[in-house]
Structures are given as structure tokens and as C-alpha cells.
Amino acid sequence: ENLQGDIQPSLALVLLFLRDVEAAEKDIALQRKIVVTGSGKKKLVRLEVNNIDPAANIRRITDNINATIMLSGTFSPLEAYELYCLGEEGRAKKLSLPNPFPRENRLLLAAKKATTYLEQREDIDNREEISGHIRSLIECVPGNVAVFFTSYPMMNNYRDLCLASSRRVGKRLCVEPRSAEEVPELLDQFFSLGARGGGVLTGVCGGKLAEGIDYKGEALKGVAVVGLPLAAYDEIQREINSYYTMKYGRTKGMLIAYTLPAINRGLQAAGRVIRAESERGVLLFCDRRFKDDDLGGVNRFLPSWVRDELIVVDAREGRELIRERIKGWGGENKAVDDPGGGSEIIPDGGSKAGPHKRRGARRGSKRDLRELARSLGLGGHSPRGNAAPRGSGRSGG
């Protein structure tokens, strides 16, 4: 289909795909997998061929032109992305720049105790720490806030907590829908809450709401990244890990294949908050691995400005710091003892429960794909990457 929904069969595309399927027999950078989507009787099965190593394709461009500049606000450390993008160390001139926005306009916190590490995920004290951090963000930051989890099951596990905290301060809960078609309507509703009491958006790192969307102005005042968003350790991920370990050795290979994408998802989610020099916001990394370098910690891989500004706190300390910073910014904490309030849930699917259904809201309507792309802010992204080939200009970090 094209953007207008017209079917345009192309034998050339079919032949190119079959060529890639055949090439995957010998090229270990080409990964074949069978993907099943849908539920119940309505399931779709497709065969995919994915190139898990972009270096060869990027080098076809960079090696044949005079200069290339690649930059991103989240790619760190630069040396790892040089390997990932160009497949060679010392190929690029690398430059990491400081955050250009005023430091006093942001508060960066990292959990001292809380973690979503599998072996401690269900520990009672650990769950209470995570819950305390989430409550602090929702209840102490005025206006719109977002809580991004590592997976949909985890998001659902903390849904009641988010709802209760939202009601306590008169905010409304918005839950990331499974269908991309429902995202524009959900975002319209969430953005409108910024100027009238505030909303709480729950989603997934690397999902439809955590990347590629510009939350400007009153759209977002605080973000919590709950957990280190590592990919599911399934057969596909093990194959990717094996490929990069074989190519770069155990330490560098696992960093590029497994750890680096998780860090990027976390930084992308946190980066939704402050989008302009005049904006203020709270960034909370709710997992102790963001402040650690041992036991799977990733602190040394974070951008230098993040490492320098991170304040390590437990849930109680974090709450006090957030309150103090909000007061210094001239904001007010809107605490409400009555949990009844006018809070509402926008559940999976984008519709609201109860009598608060928005008038004129479109439900179930399939939007033109071009309109959806515009609503999601697609088509205007900064180029991804963080390394510039030798002889070029400089790259940004």
C-alpha cells in the first residue's frame, strides 16, 4: 500500500526481498525471523530479513564523499557509536558538547535503591521504593508528567498506583494504546491537560510515546524512566549479541548489541521533557543501575552532563528534592486529600472511562497515514548517529 491506501504490487521489490533471503544464508549480518502478530483467530505471519549491522551501508556513503557530519543528543559513548556506525575505531573525529540549556532549569535524579533487575523485581521493599519514586513525580511536579516503563506488563503492574496518585492531586491518567492509530487522539487529550490540572502519561521506553514526539511548553514537566530498558533476552537478541561479540570481542560486542540500545531508549524517553532553553523539568531515572558502574551499571556510558548532574536519592529524599526545586521555580504543589476528584483513565485504545468522555472525540476511525505521520512528528527528525568520518566536520554528542 501507499499512503493513500492503494495497492501497488511490485515484482522488483519481491525479487529484492528474495535476494536478501538468499543472501542471509551466508551473510551473518542479515537476520531472518518469523514474526506473528495479532491475537485470537486474526493473526498475521510474516518473514522478515533485517540487517543488524548498519556499518557496511553507512560506509558506502561516507567512504565516497568528502565530508559527513552525524550528530545526536543521546548517543553516548561516542567511541561505541563510532564502531556501531562505521565498524572501525579511529575513523571519525569525535566531539562531545555540553548541554546548551541552563542547568538550573532541570533536576536530574537517580534511584539509590530501586531497580527492575529481574531477581529483585518482586521484592516488597524494592517495589515500595519504585512506587515511592513514581508517586513523587506524579504528586510533586505540577502539570503534565510521564512515566515510561521497560515493558507493557510492567506498565500494567503499576497502573493502579499511577491512577491512585493521579486522583490524589486531581490529574488524569492517560495510558499508551497498543494501536498506533489511536496515538494522535491520545496525545491531543494529554496535551490539553497541561493547562487545566495536568495529566499523567504512562508508556513504554522505545514505544510510540517515548521517542520522536516533541512535548513542548506545558506538554510535559517531568519524566520517570522506570528500569533500564534492556531488550527481551530471546533467541533473536542472543543472535545479535553473538554477532557483535564475534566481531568486536565480549566487552565491546555486548555493549553495542545489548547495553547501548537500552541506554539510548532511556535517554530518549528522558529527553522528552526539556525541549527549549526556557523550559524546566524533572528527570528521574528510577533504577540504581543508572548511578552504578558495577552489577550491570551503566553510569560510565551516560553523557558527561548527565553524570555530572545526577543526584542519587531514595524515594523519600527524592520527594523532598522535587518539592524544593519546584518551590524554587515558583511552582506550587497541588495536593488533594480527597481521592475522588475528577480523574479519569484513558485506557488502552485511547477512550476515556466514565462520564468524562471528550465530546466529538473520534474513536476507531482510521486516519490517513500521512496525517498520522504528521501527528507523530515524523519526517523531521535529526539524523541518527554520533560519529563523523575522518576529514569531515565535527559530530555532536
Coordinates of C-alpha atoms in Angstrom, one line a residue:
E1 CA 0.0 0.0 0.0
N2 CA 1.0 3.6 -0.5
L3 CA 0.0 6.4 1.8
Q4 CA -3.4 6.7 0.1
G5 CA -4.1 3.0 0.7
D6 CA -3.8 2.0 -2.9
I7 CA -2.2 -1.4 -3.6
Q8 CA 0.9 -1.1 -5.7
P9 CA 2.3 -4.6 -6.3
S10 CA 5.9 -4.5 -7.4
L11 CA 7.7 -7.6 -8.7
A12 CA 11.0 -5.8 -8.3
L13 CA 10.5 -5.5 -4.5
V14 CA 9.6 -9.1 -4.3
L15 CA 12.7 -10.1 -6.1
L16 CA 14.9 -7.9 -3.9
F17 CA 13.4 -9.4 -0.8
L18 CA 14.0 -12.9 -2.1
R19 CA 17.6 -11.9 -2.9
D20 CA 18.0 -10.8 0.7
V21 CA 16.5 -14.1 2.0
E22 CA 19.1 -16.0 -0.1
A23 CA 22.0 -13.7 0.9
A24 CA 21.1 -14.3 4.6
E25 CA 22.3 -17.9 4.2
K26 CA 25.9 -16.7 4.0
D27 CA 25.8 -13.1 5.5
I28 CA 25.5 -13.3 9.2
A29 CA 24.7 -9.6 9.4
L30 CA 21.3 -10.5 7.8
Q31 CA 19.0 -11.9 10.4
R32 CA 15.9 -13.9 9.3
K33 CA 12.9 -14.3 11.6
I34 CA 9.3 -15.2 11.5
V35 CA 7.0 -12.7 13.2
V36 CA 3.5 -13.4 14.4
T37 CA 1.2 -10.5 15.2
G38 CA -2.4 -10.3 16.3
S39 CA -4.5 -12.4 18.6
G40 CA -7.2 -15.0 18.6
K41 CA -8.2 -16.1 15.1
K42 CA -6.9 -12.9 13.4
K43 CA -3.2 -13.5 13.2
L44 CA -0.7 -12.3 10.7
V45 CA 2.6 -14.2 10.0
R46 CA 5.4 -12.7 8.0
L47 CA 9.0 -13.4 7.2
E48 CA 11.5 -10.6 7.9
V49 CA 15.1 -10.1 6.9
N50 CA 16.8 -7.5 9.0
N51 CA 20.3 -6.1 8.6
I52 CA 21.6 -5.9 12.2
D53 CA 24.8 -4.2 11.3
P54 CA 24.5 -0.7 9.6
A55 CA 28.2 -0.1 9.2
A56 CA 28.6 -1.5 5.7
N57 CA 25.7 0.5 4.3
I58 CA 26.8 3.7 6.1
R59 CA 30.4 3.3 4.8
R60 CA 29.1 3.0 1.2
I61 CA 28.1 6.7 1.6
T62 CA 30.8 8.1 3.9
D63 CA 33.7 6.5 2.0
N64 CA 32.6 8.0 -1.2
I65 CA 32.0 11.6 -0.3
N66 CA 34.3 14.3 1.1
A67 CA 32.7 15.0 4.5
T68 CA 29.9 13.7 6.7
I69 CA 28.6 15.2 10.0
M70 CA 26.5 12.9 12.2
L71 CA 25.0 14.2 15.5
S72 CA 22.5 13.3 18.2
G73 CA 21.7 14.4 21.7
T74 CA 21.6 10.9 23.1
F75 CA 24.4 8.9 21.6
S76 CA 27.0 8.1 24.3
P77 CA 29.7 7.0 24.5
L78 CA 31.0 8.3 21.2
E79 CA 33.6 5.5 20.8
A80 CA 30.9 2.8 20.8
Y81 CA 28.7 4.6 18.3
E82 CA 31.8 5.1 16.0
L83 CA 32.2 1.3 16.0
Y84 CA 28.4 0.7 15.5
C85 CA 28.0 3.2 12.7
L86 CA 31.4 2.9 10.9
G87 CA 32.7 -0.5 12.0
E88 CA 36.2 0.9 12.8
E89 CA 37.9 2.7 15.6
G90 CA 39.8 6.0 14.9
R91 CA 37.7 6.5 11.7
A92 CA 36.0 9.7 13.0
K93 CA 36.8 13.0 14.7
K94 CA 34.6 12.9 17.8
L95 CA 33.3 15.8 19.9
S96 CA 31.0 15.7 22.9
L97 CA 29.4 19.0 23.6
P98 CA 27.8 20.2 26.9
N99 CA 24.0 20.6 27.3
P100 CA 23.3 24.1 25.9
F101 CA 20.2 24.6 28.2
P102 CA 20.6 26.3 31.6
R103 CA 21.5 23.7 34.3
E104 CA 19.3 25.4 36.9
N105 CA 16.2 24.6 34.8
R106 CA 16.4 20.9 35.3
L107 CA 16.6 18.4 38.2
L108 CA 18.2 15.0 37.4
L109 CA 17.6 12.2 40.0
A110 CA 18.8 8.6 40.1
A111 CA 17.4 5.9 42.4
K112 CA 19.7 4.9 45.2
K113 CA 17.9 1.5 45.9
A114 CA 15.2 0.8 43.4
T115 CA 15.7 -1.5 40.4
T116 CA 13.8 -3.6 38.0
Y117 CA 16.5 -6.2 37.9
L118 CA 14.7 -9.5 37.4
E119 CA 15.9 -11.1 40.7
Q120 CA 14.7 -8.2 42.8
R121 CA 11.7 -7.1 40.8
E122 CA 9.1 -8.6 43.2
D123 CA 10.9 -7.8 46.4
I124 CA 8.5 -5.9 48.7
D125 CA 10.9 -3.2 49.8
N126 CA 12.1 -2.7 46.2
R127 CA 8.6 -2.4 44.9
E128 CA 7.8 0.2 47.6
E129 CA 10.9 2.2 46.5
I130 CA 9.8 2.2 42.9
S131 CA 6.3 3.1 43.9
G132 CA 7.6 6.0 46.1
H133 CA 9.6 7.5 43.2
I134 CA 6.6 7.3 40.9
R135 CA 4.3 8.9 43.5
S136 CA 6.9 11.7 44.0
L137 CA 6.9 12.6 40.3
I138 CA 3.1 12.5 39.9
E139 CA 2.2 14.3 43.1
C140 CA 5.0 16.8 43.4
V141 CA 5.5 18.0 39.8
P142 CA 2.7 20.4 38.8
G143 CA 1.2 19.9 35.3
N144 CA 1.8 17.0 32.9
V145 CA 4.2 14.2 33.7
A146 CA 5.1 10.9 32.0
V147 CA 6.2 7.6 33.4
F148 CA 7.9 5.2 31.0
F149 CA 8.4 1.6 31.9
T150 CA 10.6 -1.2 30.3
S151 CA 7.6 -3.2 29.1
Y152 CA 3.8 -3.2 28.8
P153 CA 3.4 -5.9 31.6
M154 CA 5.4 -3.7 34.0
M155 CA 3.3 -0.6 33.0
N156 CA 0.2 -2.5 33.8
N157 CA 1.6 -3.7 37.1
Y158 CA 1.9 -0.1 38.3
R159 CA -1.3 1.2 36.6
D160 CA -3.4 1.2 39.8
L161 CA -0.6 3.1 41.6
C162 CA -0.4 5.7 38.9
L163 CA -4.2 6.1 39.0
A164 CA -4.3 6.5 42.7
S165 CA -1.6 9.1 42.7
S166 CA -3.2 10.9 39.8
R167 CA -6.5 11.1 41.7
R168 CA -4.8 12.3 44.8
V169 CA -3.7 15.5 43.0
G170 CA -6.5 15.9 40.6
K171 CA -4.7 14.7 37.5
R172 CA -5.9 12.5 34.8
L173 CA -4.3 9.2 33.7
C174 CA -3.5 8.5 30.0
V175 CA -2.3 5.1 29.1
E176 CA -0.3 4.3 25.9
P177 CA -2.6 2.4 23.5
R178 CA -1.5 -0.7 21.7
S179 CA -2.6 0.7 18.3
A180 CA -0.6 3.5 16.6
E181 CA -3.8 4.7 15.0
E182 CA -5.0 5.8 18.5
V183 CA -1.9 7.8 19.4
P184 CA -2.8 11.2 17.9
E185 CA -6.1 11.3 19.7
L186 CA -4.5 10.3 23.0
L187 CA -1.8 12.9 22.6
D188 CA -4.3 15.6 21.8
Q189 CA -6.1 14.8 25.0
F190 CA -2.9 14.7 27.0
F191 CA -1.5 18.0 25.7
S192 CA -4.8 19.7 26.5
L193 CA -4.4 18.6 30.2
G194 CA -1.2 20.6 30.6
A195 CA -3.1 23.9 31.0
R196 CA -6.0 22.5 33.1
G197 CA -4.9 20.5 36.1
G198 CA -2.3 18.2 34.5
G199 CA -2.2 14.7 33.2
V200 CA -0.1 11.5 33.8
L201 CA 1.0 9.7 30.7
T202 CA 2.2 6.0 31.1
G203 CA 4.1 4.4 28.3
V204 CA 7.0 2.1 27.4
C205 CA 10.6 3.1 26.6
G206 CA 11.2 2.7 22.9
G207 CA 7.5 2.7 22.4
K208 CA 5.1 5.0 20.5
L209 CA 5.2 7.9 23.0
A210 CA 8.8 7.8 24.3
E211 CA 10.6 8.8 21.1
G212 CA 10.1 11.1 18.1
I213 CA 7.4 13.3 19.7
D214 CA 8.0 16.9 20.7
Y215 CA 6.5 17.6 24.1
K216 CA 6.9 21.4 24.0
G217 CA 6.0 24.0 26.6
E218 CA 3.3 22.9 29.1
A219 CA 3.0 19.5 27.4
L220 CA 5.5 17.8 29.8
K221 CA 7.1 18.9 33.1
G222 CA 8.6 15.7 34.4
V223 CA 9.6 12.2 33.3
A224 CA 10.4 9.0 35.2
V225 CA 12.2 6.2 33.4
V226 CA 11.4 3.1 35.5
G227 CA 14.0 0.5 34.9
L228 CA 16.9 0.0 32.5
P229 CA 15.0 -0.8 29.2
L230 CA 17.1 -3.8 28.0
A231 CA 15.6 -5.8 25.1
A232 CA 14.0 -9.1 25.9
Y233 CA 16.7 -11.7 26.1
D234 CA 15.2 -14.0 23.4
E235 CA 16.6 -16.0 20.6
I236 CA 16.8 -13.0 18.3
Q237 CA 18.6 -10.9 20.8
R238 CA 21.1 -13.7 21.6
E239 CA 21.8 -13.9 17.9
I240 CA 22.6 -10.2 17.8
N241 CA 24.8 -10.5 20.9
S242 CA 26.6 -13.4 19.3
Y243 CA 27.3 -11.4 16.1
Y244 CA 28.7 -8.3 17.8
T245 CA 30.7 -10.4 20.3
M246 CA 32.3 -12.3 17.4
K247 CA 33.1 -9.0 15.6
Y248 CA 34.4 -6.8 18.5
G249 CA 35.0 -9.2 21.4
R250 CA 32.9 -9.8 24.5
T251 CA 33.1 -6.4 26.2
K252 CA 32.7 -4.1 23.3
G253 CA 30.3 -6.5 21.5
M254 CA 27.8 -6.8 24.4
L255 CA 28.0 -3.0 24.9
I256 CA 27.0 -2.3 21.3
A257 CA 24.5 -5.2 20.9
Y258 CA 22.7 -5.1 24.2
T259 CA 23.6 -2.3 26.6
L260 CA 23.8 0.7 24.2
P261 CA 20.3 0.4 22.8
A262 CA 18.9 0.3 26.4
I263 CA 20.7 3.4 27.4
N264 CA 19.5 5.1 24.2
R265 CA 15.9 4.2 25.0
G266 CA 16.2 5.6 28.5
L267 CA 17.8 8.8 27.3
Q268 CA 15.3 9.3 24.5
A269 CA 12.4 9.0 27.0
A270 CA 14.0 11.3 29.5
G271 CA 14.8 13.8 26.7
R272 CA 11.1 14.4 26.1
V273 CA 10.9 16.9 28.9
I274 CA 13.1 20.0 28.2
R275 CA 12.8 20.9 24.5
A276 CA 13.8 24.6 24.7
E277 CA 16.1 26.9 26.7
S278 CA 13.3 28.4 28.7
E279 CA 11.6 25.1 29.8
R280 CA 12.0 23.5 33.2
G281 CA 11.6 19.9 34.2
V282 CA 12.4 16.9 36.4
L283 CA 14.2 13.8 35.0
L284 CA 14.1 10.7 37.2
F285 CA 16.0 7.6 36.4
C286 CA 14.2 5.1 38.6
D287 CA 16.8 2.3 38.6
R288 CA 20.1 2.2 40.6
R289 CA 21.9 0.9 37.5
F290 CA 21.9 4.4 36.1
K291 CA 24.1 5.5 39.1
D292 CA 26.2 2.3 39.3
D293 CA 29.2 1.0 37.3
D294 CA 29.1 -2.5 38.8
L295 CA 26.4 -5.2 38.8
G296 CA 25.3 -4.2 35.3
G297 CA 25.5 -0.4 36.0
V298 CA 25.7 2.0 33.0
N299 CA 26.7 5.3 34.7
R300 CA 30.1 5.5 32.9
F301 CA 28.3 5.3 29.5
L302 CA 26.0 8.2 30.1
P303 CA 26.7 11.7 28.6
S304 CA 29.0 13.7 30.8
W305 CA 26.4 16.3 31.7
V306 CA 24.0 13.6 32.9
R307 CA 26.7 12.0 35.1
D308 CA 27.7 15.4 36.5
E309 CA 24.2 16.4 37.4
L310 CA 22.7 13.2 38.7
I311 CA 21.7 13.3 42.3
V312 CA 21.4 9.9 43.9
V313 CA 18.3 9.6 46.2
D314 CA 16.0 7.2 47.8
A315 CA 12.2 7.7 47.3
R316 CA 11.8 9.9 50.4
E317 CA 14.8 12.1 49.6
G318 CA 13.7 12.4 46.0
R319 CA 10.3 13.6 47.0
E320 CA 11.8 16.4 49.2
L321 CA 14.3 17.5 46.5
I322 CA 11.5 17.7 43.9
R323 CA 9.3 19.8 46.2
E324 CA 12.2 22.1 47.0
R325 CA 13.1 22.6 43.3
I326 CA 9.5 23.2 42.3
K327 CA 9.2 25.8 45.0
G328 CA 12.4 27.4 43.8
W329 CA 11.0 27.6 40.3
G330 CA 7.9 29.4 41.7
G331 CA 5.6 26.4 41.2
E332 CA 3.0 25.1 43.7
N333 CA 2.3 21.5 44.7
K334 CA -1.3 20.8 44.3
A335 CA -2.0 18.1 46.9
V336 CA -5.6 16.9 47.2
D337 CA -6.6 14.6 50.1
D338 CA -9.9 13.6 48.5
P339 CA -9.1 10.8 46.0
G340 CA -12.4 11.1 44.4
G341 CA -11.7 14.1 42.2
G342 CA -12.3 14.4 38.5
S343 CA -9.6 12.0 37.4
E344 CA -10.2 9.8 34.5
I345 CA -8.5 6.9 32.7
I346 CA -7.7 7.0 29.1
P347 CA -7.2 3.2 28.7
D348 CA -5.5 1.2 26.0
G349 CA -7.4 2.2 22.9
G350 CA -7.5 5.9 23.7
S351 CA -11.0 6.2 25.0
K352 CA -11.9 7.6 28.4
A353 CA -13.8 5.8 31.1
G354 CA -16.9 7.1 32.9
P355 CA -18.7 10.4 32.2
H356 CA -15.7 12.3 31.2
K357 CA -15.7 11.2 27.6
R358 CA -14.5 14.0 25.3
R359 CA -17.2 15.4 23.1
G360 CA -16.5 15.0 19.4
A361 CA -13.6 12.6 20.0
R362 CA -13.1 10.3 17.1
R363 CA -12.9 6.6 18.1
G364 CA -12.0 3.8 15.9
S365 CA -11.6 6.0 12.8
K366 CA -8.7 5.1 10.6
R367 CA -6.7 8.2 9.8
D368 CA -4.8 8.7 6.6
L369 CA -1.2 7.5 7.2
R370 CA 0.2 10.9 6.1
E371 CA -1.9 12.6 8.7
L372 CA -0.8 10.1 11.3
A373 CA 2.9 10.7 10.3
R374 CA 2.4 14.5 10.8
S375 CA 0.7 14.0 14.1
L376 CA 3.6 11.9 15.4
G377 CA 6.1 14.5 14.1
L378 CA 7.7 12.1 11.7
G379 CA 9.7 13.3 8.7
G380 CA 11.6 16.0 10.6
H381 CA 13.9 14.0 12.8
S382 CA 17.5 14.8 13.4
P383 CA 19.9 12.3 11.6
R384 CA 20.8 9.5 13.9
G385 CA 24.4 8.8 14.6
N386 CA 27.2 10.4 16.5
A387 CA 30.4 9.9 14.6
A388 CA 31.8 11.9 11.7
P389 CA 34.3 10.2 9.2
R390 CA 37.8 11.5 9.2
G391 CA 38.3 14.7 7.3
S392 CA 34.8 15.8 8.0
G393 CA 33.4 18.4 10.3
R394 CA 32.7 17.6 13.9
S395 CA 30.0 15.5 15.4
G396 CA 27.8 16.4 18.3
G397 CA 27.1 14.4 21.4

